[in-house]
Amino acid sequence: MASSGFHIVSEGPVGYRYGSLEYAFELQSAFSKETSVGGVNLAKSYLRGQIADKEILDTIWKNFLHGRLTFLHWNKGEEMDPTVGTQGGTLLVRKIPAPNPTRVHVGDVVVLKDPEDSANYLVRRLAAIEGYEMGSNDANDESFVLEKDQCWVLADNNKLKPKEAYDSRTFGPVTMANIVGRALYCLRNAVDHGPVKNSHFSTVVDSPVLEVELDVDDMVKNHKA
């Protein structure tokens, strides 16, 4: 079990802070490929102005990429207040099938399997990734560096004690394979909802997904009051 006094001493390799650009380029490439759906060449039609921005986004996500990239997740508890709220909230979560430091970034709010109960899922903010040095305020604890595929997650509610927050200060480093998605949007109730604040890179990459797949009415219907 990790000491509650551990904190970040230094960041990992610079490459990981900029590696997410590769992910953004993957998204951009989807628009430039010679892709045809229903006999219509999407790239050429888009360039000619025959298809509007919203139409090209809808067509690519729903046909070219086959299926939704998001799912709804209900989160309860006060650990992520004020991001989610003490009464819980419904989250629109982007699926992350193969999480690594170029696809999830420090600052992202992620949904992950509870390292102590795989049947349970937690919502926490990614605070550090492999290569980051972790130190402690306790002189009896030695500093350590997060190993490959390890990450450190924290609750947003800084009013809670470490054990109450139930994050890496309690259960230690988590394998990135535990991460299943990134929260894009939070609905606390029918009149209180909005985008989740993530890292800049993730916000840019997720914006077209949010535009196409966000359905507030559907979130309200599935919300647990």
PDB file of C-alpha atoms in Angstrom:
ATOM      1  CA  MET A   1       0.000   0.000   0.000  1.00  0.00           C
ATOM      2  CA  ALA A   2       1.342   3.414  -0.918  1.00  0.00           C
ATOM      3  CA  SER A   3       2.075   6.147   1.583  1.00  0.00           C
ATOM      4  CA  SER A   4      -0.471   8.975   1.499  1.00  0.00           C
ATOM      5  CA  GLY A   5       2.392  11.467   1.440  1.00  0.00           C
ATOM      6  CA  PHE A   6       3.661  10.666  -2.067  1.00  0.00           C
ATOM      7  CA  HIS A   7       3.633  13.440  -4.660  1.00  0.00           C
ATOM      8  CA  ILE A   8       5.229  14.180  -8.037  1.00  0.00           C
ATOM      9  CA  VAL A   9       8.881  15.238  -7.858  1.00  0.00           C
ATOM     10  CA  SER A  10       9.688  15.427 -11.572  1.00  0.00           C
ATOM     11  CA  GLU A  11       7.963  14.682 -14.862  1.00  0.00           C
ATOM     12  CA  GLY A  12       8.856  11.871 -17.206  1.00  0.00           C
ATOM     13  CA  PRO A  13      10.491  12.070 -20.644  1.00  0.00           C
ATOM     14  CA  VAL A  14       9.573  15.115 -22.684  1.00  0.00           C
ATOM     15  CA  GLY A  15       8.562  12.857 -25.564  1.00  0.00           C
ATOM     16  CA  TYR A  16       5.430  11.739 -23.749  1.00  0.00           C
ATOM     17  CA  ARG A  17       4.227  15.309 -23.376  1.00  0.00           C
ATOM     18  CA  TYR A  18       4.341  15.768 -27.141  1.00  0.00           C
ATOM     19  CA  GLY A  19       3.758  12.200 -28.287  1.00  0.00           C
ATOM     20  CA  SER A  20       0.002  12.740 -28.251  1.00  0.00           C
ATOM     21  CA  LEU A  21       0.377  14.755 -31.443  1.00  0.00           C
ATOM     22  CA  GLU A  22       0.664  11.407 -33.222  1.00  0.00           C
ATOM     23  CA  TYR A  23      -2.863  10.596 -32.079  1.00  0.00           C
ATOM     24  CA  ALA A  24      -4.158  13.910 -33.406  1.00  0.00           C
ATOM     25  CA  PHE A  25      -2.555  13.194 -36.772  1.00  0.00           C
ATOM     26  CA  GLU A  26      -4.310   9.824 -36.895  1.00  0.00           C
ATOM     27  CA  LEU A  27      -7.624  11.620 -36.563  1.00  0.00           C
ATOM     28  CA  GLN A  28      -6.742  14.142 -39.254  1.00  0.00           C
ATOM     29  CA  SER A  29      -5.705  11.385 -41.641  1.00  0.00           C
ATOM     30  CA  ALA A  30      -9.233   9.958 -41.529  1.00  0.00           C
ATOM     31  CA  PHE A  31     -10.411  13.035 -43.415  1.00  0.00           C
ATOM     32  CA  SER A  32      -7.725  12.863 -46.105  1.00  0.00           C
ATOM     33  CA  LYS A  33      -8.002   9.201 -47.133  1.00  0.00           C
ATOM     34  CA  GLU A  34      -9.715   8.193 -50.376  1.00  0.00           C
ATOM     35  CA  THR A  35     -12.752   6.874 -48.524  1.00  0.00           C
ATOM     36  CA  SER A  36     -16.051   6.045 -50.226  1.00  0.00           C
ATOM     37  CA  VAL A  37     -19.349   5.383 -48.472  1.00  0.00           C
ATOM     38  CA  GLY A  38     -22.449   4.592 -50.499  1.00  0.00           C
ATOM     39  CA  GLY A  39     -20.588   5.339 -53.723  1.00  0.00           C
ATOM     40  CA  VAL A  40     -19.610   8.848 -52.586  1.00  0.00           C
ATOM     41  CA  ASN A  41     -15.934   9.751 -52.256  1.00  0.00           C
ATOM     42  CA  LEU A  42     -15.928  11.563 -48.919  1.00  0.00           C
ATOM     43  CA  ALA A  43     -12.550  13.252 -49.257  1.00  0.00           C
ATOM     44  CA  LYS A  44     -13.202  14.684 -52.742  1.00  0.00           C
ATOM     45  CA  SER A  45     -16.772  15.733 -51.963  1.00  0.00           C
ATOM     46  CA  TYR A  46     -15.641  17.441 -48.776  1.00  0.00           C
ATOM     47  CA  LEU A  47     -12.913  19.366 -50.611  1.00  0.00           C
ATOM     48  CA  ARG A  48     -15.390  20.456 -53.283  1.00  0.00           C
ATOM     49  CA  GLY A  49     -17.720  21.845 -50.639  1.00  0.00           C
ATOM     50  CA  GLN A  50     -20.476  19.353 -51.456  1.00  0.00           C
ATOM     51  CA  ILE A  51     -20.579  17.996 -47.916  1.00  0.00           C
ATOM     52  CA  ALA A  52     -20.813  20.248 -44.850  1.00  0.00           C
ATOM     53  CA  ASP A  53     -18.453  19.892 -41.880  1.00  0.00           C
ATOM     54  CA  LYS A  54     -21.146  18.350 -39.682  1.00  0.00           C
ATOM     55  CA  GLU A  55     -22.152  15.888 -42.412  1.00  0.00           C
ATOM     56  CA  ILE A  56     -18.594  14.683 -42.995  1.00  0.00           C
ATOM     57  CA  LEU A  57     -18.095  14.192 -39.263  1.00  0.00           C
ATOM     58  CA  ASP A  58     -21.330  12.235 -38.922  1.00  0.00           C
ATOM     59  CA  THR A  59     -20.566  10.059 -41.944  1.00  0.00           C
ATOM     60  CA  ILE A  60     -17.004   9.232 -40.937  1.00  0.00           C
ATOM     61  CA  TRP A  61     -17.800   8.387 -37.323  1.00  0.00           C
ATOM     62  CA  LYS A  62     -20.946   6.382 -38.056  1.00  0.00           C
ATOM     63  CA  ASN A  63     -19.822   4.569 -41.228  1.00  0.00           C
ATOM     64  CA  PHE A  64     -16.052   4.626 -41.635  1.00  0.00           C
ATOM     65  CA  LEU A  65     -15.221   3.946 -37.993  1.00  0.00           C
ATOM     66  CA  HIS A  66     -18.226   1.629 -37.490  1.00  0.00           C
ATOM     67  CA  GLY A  67     -20.142   2.294 -34.303  1.00  0.00           C
ATOM     68  CA  ARG A  68     -20.045   4.604 -31.333  1.00  0.00           C
ATOM     69  CA  LEU A  69     -16.775   5.622 -29.747  1.00  0.00           C
ATOM     70  CA  THR A  70     -18.405   6.512 -26.435  1.00  0.00           C
ATOM     71  CA  PHE A  71     -20.543   5.043 -23.670  1.00  0.00           C
ATOM     72  CA  LEU A  72     -22.419   6.389 -20.643  1.00  0.00           C
ATOM     73  CA  HIS A  73     -21.127   5.779 -17.123  1.00  0.00           C
ATOM     74  CA  TRP A  74     -22.805   6.683 -13.848  1.00  0.00           C
ATOM     75  CA  ASN A  75     -20.399   7.868 -11.159  1.00  0.00           C
ATOM     76  CA  LYS A  76     -21.374   8.361  -7.537  1.00  0.00           C
ATOM     77  CA  GLY A  77     -19.492   9.628  -4.501  1.00  0.00           C
ATOM     78  CA  GLU A  78     -17.775  12.879  -3.609  1.00  0.00           C
ATOM     79  CA  GLU A  79     -14.241  11.921  -4.650  1.00  0.00           C
ATOM     80  CA  MET A  80     -14.450  13.805  -7.956  1.00  0.00           C
ATOM     81  CA  ASP A  81     -16.281  16.885  -6.689  1.00  0.00           C
ATOM     82  CA  PRO A  82     -16.553  19.513  -8.185  1.00  0.00           C
ATOM     83  CA  THR A  83     -15.925  17.870 -11.592  1.00  0.00           C
ATOM     84  CA  VAL A  84     -18.752  15.382 -11.121  1.00  0.00           C
ATOM     85  CA  GLY A  85     -20.510  16.670  -7.995  1.00  0.00           C
ATOM     86  CA  THR A  86     -21.290  15.166  -4.612  1.00  0.00           C
ATOM     87  CA  GLN A  87     -24.641  13.772  -5.794  1.00  0.00           C
ATOM     88  CA  GLY A  88     -23.021  11.870  -8.650  1.00  0.00           C
ATOM     89  CA  GLY A  89     -23.313  12.342 -12.375  1.00  0.00           C
ATOM     90  CA  THR A  90     -23.723  10.675 -15.752  1.00  0.00           C
ATOM     91  CA  LEU A  91     -20.545  10.774 -17.831  1.00  0.00           C
ATOM     92  CA  LEU A  92     -20.104  10.498 -21.574  1.00  0.00           C
ATOM     93  CA  VAL A  93     -16.906   8.459 -21.820  1.00  0.00           C
ATOM     94  CA  ARG A  94     -14.703   7.923 -24.855  1.00  0.00           C
ATOM     95  CA  LYS A  95     -13.486   4.350 -25.178  1.00  0.00           C
ATOM     96  CA  ILE A  96      -9.711   3.891 -24.918  1.00  0.00           C
ATOM     97  CA  PRO A  97      -9.111   0.284 -26.073  1.00  0.00           C
ATOM     98  CA  ALA A  98      -5.302   0.440 -25.898  1.00  0.00           C
ATOM     99  CA  PRO A  99      -4.285   3.081 -23.331  1.00  0.00           C
ATOM    100  CA  ASN A 100      -0.704   4.347 -23.460  1.00  0.00           C
ATOM    101  CA  PRO A 101       1.053   7.698 -22.872  1.00  0.00           C
ATOM    102  CA  THR A 102       0.205   8.901 -26.396  1.00  0.00           C
ATOM    103  CA  ARG A 103      -3.527   8.275 -25.997  1.00  0.00           C
ATOM    104  CA  VAL A 104      -4.230   9.315 -22.424  1.00  0.00           C
ATOM    105  CA  HIS A 105      -2.445  12.281 -20.906  1.00  0.00           C
ATOM    106  CA  VAL A 106      -1.679  13.821 -17.560  1.00  0.00           C
ATOM    107  CA  GLY A 107      -4.684  15.941 -16.637  1.00  0.00           C
ATOM    108  CA  ASP A 108      -7.280  13.635 -18.206  1.00  0.00           C
ATOM    109  CA  VAL A 109     -10.263  12.401 -16.202  1.00  0.00           C
ATOM    110  CA  VAL A 110     -10.293   8.647 -16.792  1.00  0.00           C
ATOM    111  CA  VAL A 111     -12.550   5.711 -16.016  1.00  0.00           C
ATOM    112  CA  LEU A 112     -10.533   2.751 -14.765  1.00  0.00           C
ATOM    113  CA  LYS A 113     -10.997  -0.626 -13.166  1.00  0.00           C
ATOM    114  CA  ASP A 114     -10.595  -0.507  -9.399  1.00  0.00           C
ATOM    115  CA  PRO A 115      -7.149  -2.100  -8.800  1.00  0.00           C
ATOM    116  CA  GLU A 116      -8.526  -3.766  -5.672  1.00  0.00           C
ATOM    117  CA  ASP A 117     -11.874  -4.866  -7.155  1.00  0.00           C
ATOM    118  CA  SER A 118     -11.947  -5.462 -10.916  1.00  0.00           C
ATOM    119  CA  ALA A 119     -15.761  -5.574 -10.903  1.00  0.00           C
ATOM    120  CA  ASN A 120     -15.843  -1.931  -9.811  1.00  0.00           C
ATOM    121  CA  TYR A 121     -14.928   1.160 -11.844  1.00  0.00           C
ATOM    122  CA  LEU A 122     -13.445   4.418 -10.589  1.00  0.00           C
ATOM    123  CA  VAL A 123     -13.324   7.913 -12.055  1.00  0.00           C
ATOM    124  CA  ARG A 124     -10.070   9.699 -11.248  1.00  0.00           C
ATOM    125  CA  ARG A 125      -7.730  12.252 -12.801  1.00  0.00           C
ATOM    126  CA  LEU A 126      -4.468  11.041 -14.347  1.00  0.00           C
ATOM    127  CA  ALA A 127      -1.703  12.800 -12.397  1.00  0.00           C
ATOM    128  CA  ALA A 128       1.482  11.033 -13.527  1.00  0.00           C
ATOM    129  CA  ILE A 129       2.665   8.408 -16.012  1.00  0.00           C
ATOM    130  CA  GLU A 130       5.701   6.178 -16.502  1.00  0.00           C
ATOM    131  CA  GLY A 131       8.980   8.010 -15.980  1.00  0.00           C
ATOM    132  CA  TYR A 132       7.629  10.440 -13.381  1.00  0.00           C
ATOM    133  CA  GLU A 133       9.504  10.518 -10.073  1.00  0.00           C
ATOM    134  CA  MET A 134       7.334  10.263  -6.977  1.00  0.00           C
ATOM    135  CA  GLY A 135       8.502  11.596  -3.618  1.00  0.00           C
ATOM    136  CA  SER A 136       7.036  11.608  -0.119  1.00  0.00           C
ATOM    137  CA  ASN A 137       6.763  14.027   2.778  1.00  0.00           C
ATOM    138  CA  ASP A 138       7.494  11.080   5.044  1.00  0.00           C
ATOM    139  CA  ALA A 139      11.242  10.700   5.604  1.00  0.00           C
ATOM    140  CA  ASN A 140      10.766   6.947   5.994  1.00  0.00           C
ATOM    141  CA  ASP A 141       9.521   6.596   2.423  1.00  0.00           C
ATOM    142  CA  GLU A 142      11.966   6.406  -0.469  1.00  0.00           C
ATOM    143  CA  SER A 143      11.206   8.184  -3.722  1.00  0.00           C
ATOM    144  CA  PHE A 144      10.551   6.015  -6.766  1.00  0.00           C
ATOM    145  CA  VAL A 145      10.000   6.338 -10.499  1.00  0.00           C
ATOM    146  CA  LEU A 146       6.825   5.045 -12.118  1.00  0.00           C
ATOM    147  CA  GLU A 147       7.683   2.025 -14.246  1.00  0.00           C
ATOM    148  CA  LYS A 148       6.617   1.306 -17.819  1.00  0.00           C
ATOM    149  CA  ASP A 149       2.830   1.192 -18.220  1.00  0.00           C
ATOM    150  CA  GLN A 150       2.275   2.508 -14.694  1.00  0.00           C
ATOM    151  CA  CYS A 151       0.321   5.636 -13.809  1.00  0.00           C
ATOM    152  CA  TRP A 152      -0.763   7.624 -10.761  1.00  0.00           C
ATOM    153  CA  VAL A 153      -4.380   8.738 -10.368  1.00  0.00           C
ATOM    154  CA  LEU A 154      -5.890  11.224  -7.920  1.00  0.00           C
ATOM    155  CA  ALA A 155      -9.342  12.345  -6.817  1.00  0.00           C
ATOM    156  CA  ASP A 156     -10.307  15.952  -7.597  1.00  0.00           C
ATOM    157  CA  ASN A 157     -11.811  16.657  -4.175  1.00  0.00           C
ATOM    158  CA  ASN A 158      -8.925  18.137  -2.181  1.00  0.00           C
ATOM    159  CA  LYS A 159     -11.123  18.441   0.904  1.00  0.00           C
ATOM    160  CA  LEU A 160     -10.944  14.694   1.443  1.00  0.00           C
ATOM    161  CA  LYS A 161      -8.212  12.902   3.339  1.00  0.00           C
ATOM    162  CA  PRO A 162      -6.113  10.504   1.221  1.00  0.00           C
ATOM    163  CA  LYS A 163      -7.889   7.388   2.502  1.00  0.00           C
ATOM    164  CA  GLU A 164     -11.280   8.994   1.897  1.00  0.00           C
ATOM    165  CA  ALA A 165     -10.278   9.990  -1.634  1.00  0.00           C
ATOM    166  CA  TYR A 166      -9.358   6.381  -2.440  1.00  0.00           C
ATOM    167  CA  ASP A 167      -6.755   7.023  -5.116  1.00  0.00           C
ATOM    168  CA  SER A 168      -3.085   6.189  -5.772  1.00  0.00           C
ATOM    169  CA  ARG A 169      -2.151   7.651  -2.390  1.00  0.00           C
ATOM    170  CA  THR A 170      -4.007   4.649  -0.973  1.00  0.00           C
ATOM    171  CA  PHE A 171      -3.569   1.836  -3.502  1.00  0.00           C
ATOM    172  CA  GLY A 172      -0.359   2.987  -5.213  1.00  0.00           C
ATOM    173  CA  PRO A 173       0.515   2.987  -8.940  1.00  0.00           C
ATOM    174  CA  VAL A 174      -2.021   1.545 -11.376  1.00  0.00           C
ATOM    175  CA  THR A 175      -1.324  -0.249 -14.632  1.00  0.00           C
ATOM    176  CA  MET A 176      -2.507   1.768 -17.624  1.00  0.00           C
ATOM    177  CA  ALA A 177      -4.315  -1.322 -18.893  1.00  0.00           C
ATOM    178  CA  ASN A 178      -6.886  -0.650 -16.150  1.00  0.00           C
ATOM    179  CA  ILE A 179      -8.005   2.511 -17.975  1.00  0.00           C
ATOM    180  CA  VAL A 180     -11.075   1.925 -20.132  1.00  0.00           C
ATOM    181  CA  GLY A 181     -11.989   5.442 -21.176  1.00  0.00           C
ATOM    182  CA  ARG A 182     -11.756   9.224 -20.820  1.00  0.00           C
ATOM    183  CA  ALA A 183     -14.670  11.325 -19.550  1.00  0.00           C
ATOM    184  CA  LEU A 184     -15.730  13.964 -22.092  1.00  0.00           C
ATOM    185  CA  TYR A 185     -18.953  15.385 -20.672  1.00  0.00           C
ATOM    186  CA  CYS A 186     -20.685  15.327 -17.286  1.00  0.00           C
ATOM    187  CA  LEU A 187     -24.386  15.678 -16.562  1.00  0.00           C
ATOM    188  CA  ARG A 188     -25.043  16.372 -12.876  1.00  0.00           C
ATOM    189  CA  ASN A 189     -28.735  17.038 -13.499  1.00  0.00           C
ATOM    190  CA  ALA A 190     -30.954  18.240 -16.355  1.00  0.00           C
ATOM    191  CA  VAL A 191     -29.853  21.871 -15.975  1.00  0.00           C
ATOM    192  CA  ASP A 192     -26.286  21.407 -14.723  1.00  0.00           C
ATOM    193  CA  HIS A 193     -24.011  19.802 -17.294  1.00  0.00           C
ATOM    194  CA  GLY A 194     -20.984  20.563 -19.436  1.00  0.00           C
ATOM    195  CA  PRO A 195     -17.652  19.351 -20.879  1.00  0.00           C
ATOM    196  CA  VAL A 196     -15.122  17.753 -18.544  1.00  0.00           C
ATOM    197  CA  LYS A 197     -11.826  19.614 -18.281  1.00  0.00           C
ATOM    198  CA  ASN A 198      -9.086  17.343 -19.647  1.00  0.00           C
ATOM    199  CA  SER A 199      -5.578  17.937 -20.990  1.00  0.00           C
ATOM    200  CA  HIS A 200      -5.292  20.315 -23.954  1.00  0.00           C
ATOM    201  CA  PHE A 201      -4.246  17.529 -26.354  1.00  0.00           C
ATOM    202  CA  SER A 202      -7.176  15.302 -25.390  1.00  0.00           C
ATOM    203  CA  THR A 203      -9.626  18.191 -25.622  1.00  0.00           C
ATOM    204  CA  VAL A 204      -8.531  18.868 -29.209  1.00  0.00           C
ATOM    205  CA  VAL A 205      -8.641  15.218 -30.266  1.00  0.00           C
ATOM    206  CA  ASP A 206     -11.979  14.549 -28.567  1.00  0.00           C
ATOM    207  CA  SER A 207     -13.815  17.623 -29.863  1.00  0.00           C
ATOM    208  CA  PRO A 208     -15.204  15.999 -33.075  1.00  0.00           C
ATOM    209  CA  VAL A 209     -16.260  12.920 -31.105  1.00  0.00           C
ATOM    210  CA  LEU A 210     -18.074  15.104 -28.599  1.00  0.00           C
ATOM    211  CA  GLU A 211     -19.765  17.067 -31.380  1.00  0.00           C
ATOM    212  CA  VAL A 212     -21.153  13.953 -33.047  1.00  0.00           C
ATOM    213  CA  GLU A 213     -21.913  11.644 -30.123  1.00  0.00           C
ATOM    214  CA  LEU A 214     -23.101  14.027 -27.387  1.00  0.00           C
ATOM    215  CA  ASP A 215     -26.838  13.607 -26.819  1.00  0.00           C
ATOM    216  CA  VAL A 216     -27.852  15.510 -23.685  1.00  0.00           C
ATOM    217  CA  ASP A 217     -31.464  14.309 -23.911  1.00  0.00           C
ATOM    218  CA  ASP A 218     -30.272  10.703 -23.902  1.00  0.00           C
ATOM    219  CA  MET A 219     -28.015  11.421 -20.922  1.00  0.00           C
ATOM    220  CA  VAL A 220     -30.960  12.941 -19.046  1.00  0.00           C
ATOM    221  CA  LYS A 221     -33.073   9.832 -19.757  1.00  0.00           C
ATOM    222  CA  ASN A 222     -30.323   7.566 -18.414  1.00  0.00           C
ATOM    223  CA  HIS A 223     -29.442   9.790 -15.453  1.00  0.00           C
ATOM    224  CA  LYS A 224     -29.935   8.311 -11.980  1.00  0.00           C
ATOM    225  CA  ALA A 225     -31.536  11.087  -9.934  1.00  0.00           C
TER     226      ALA A 225
END
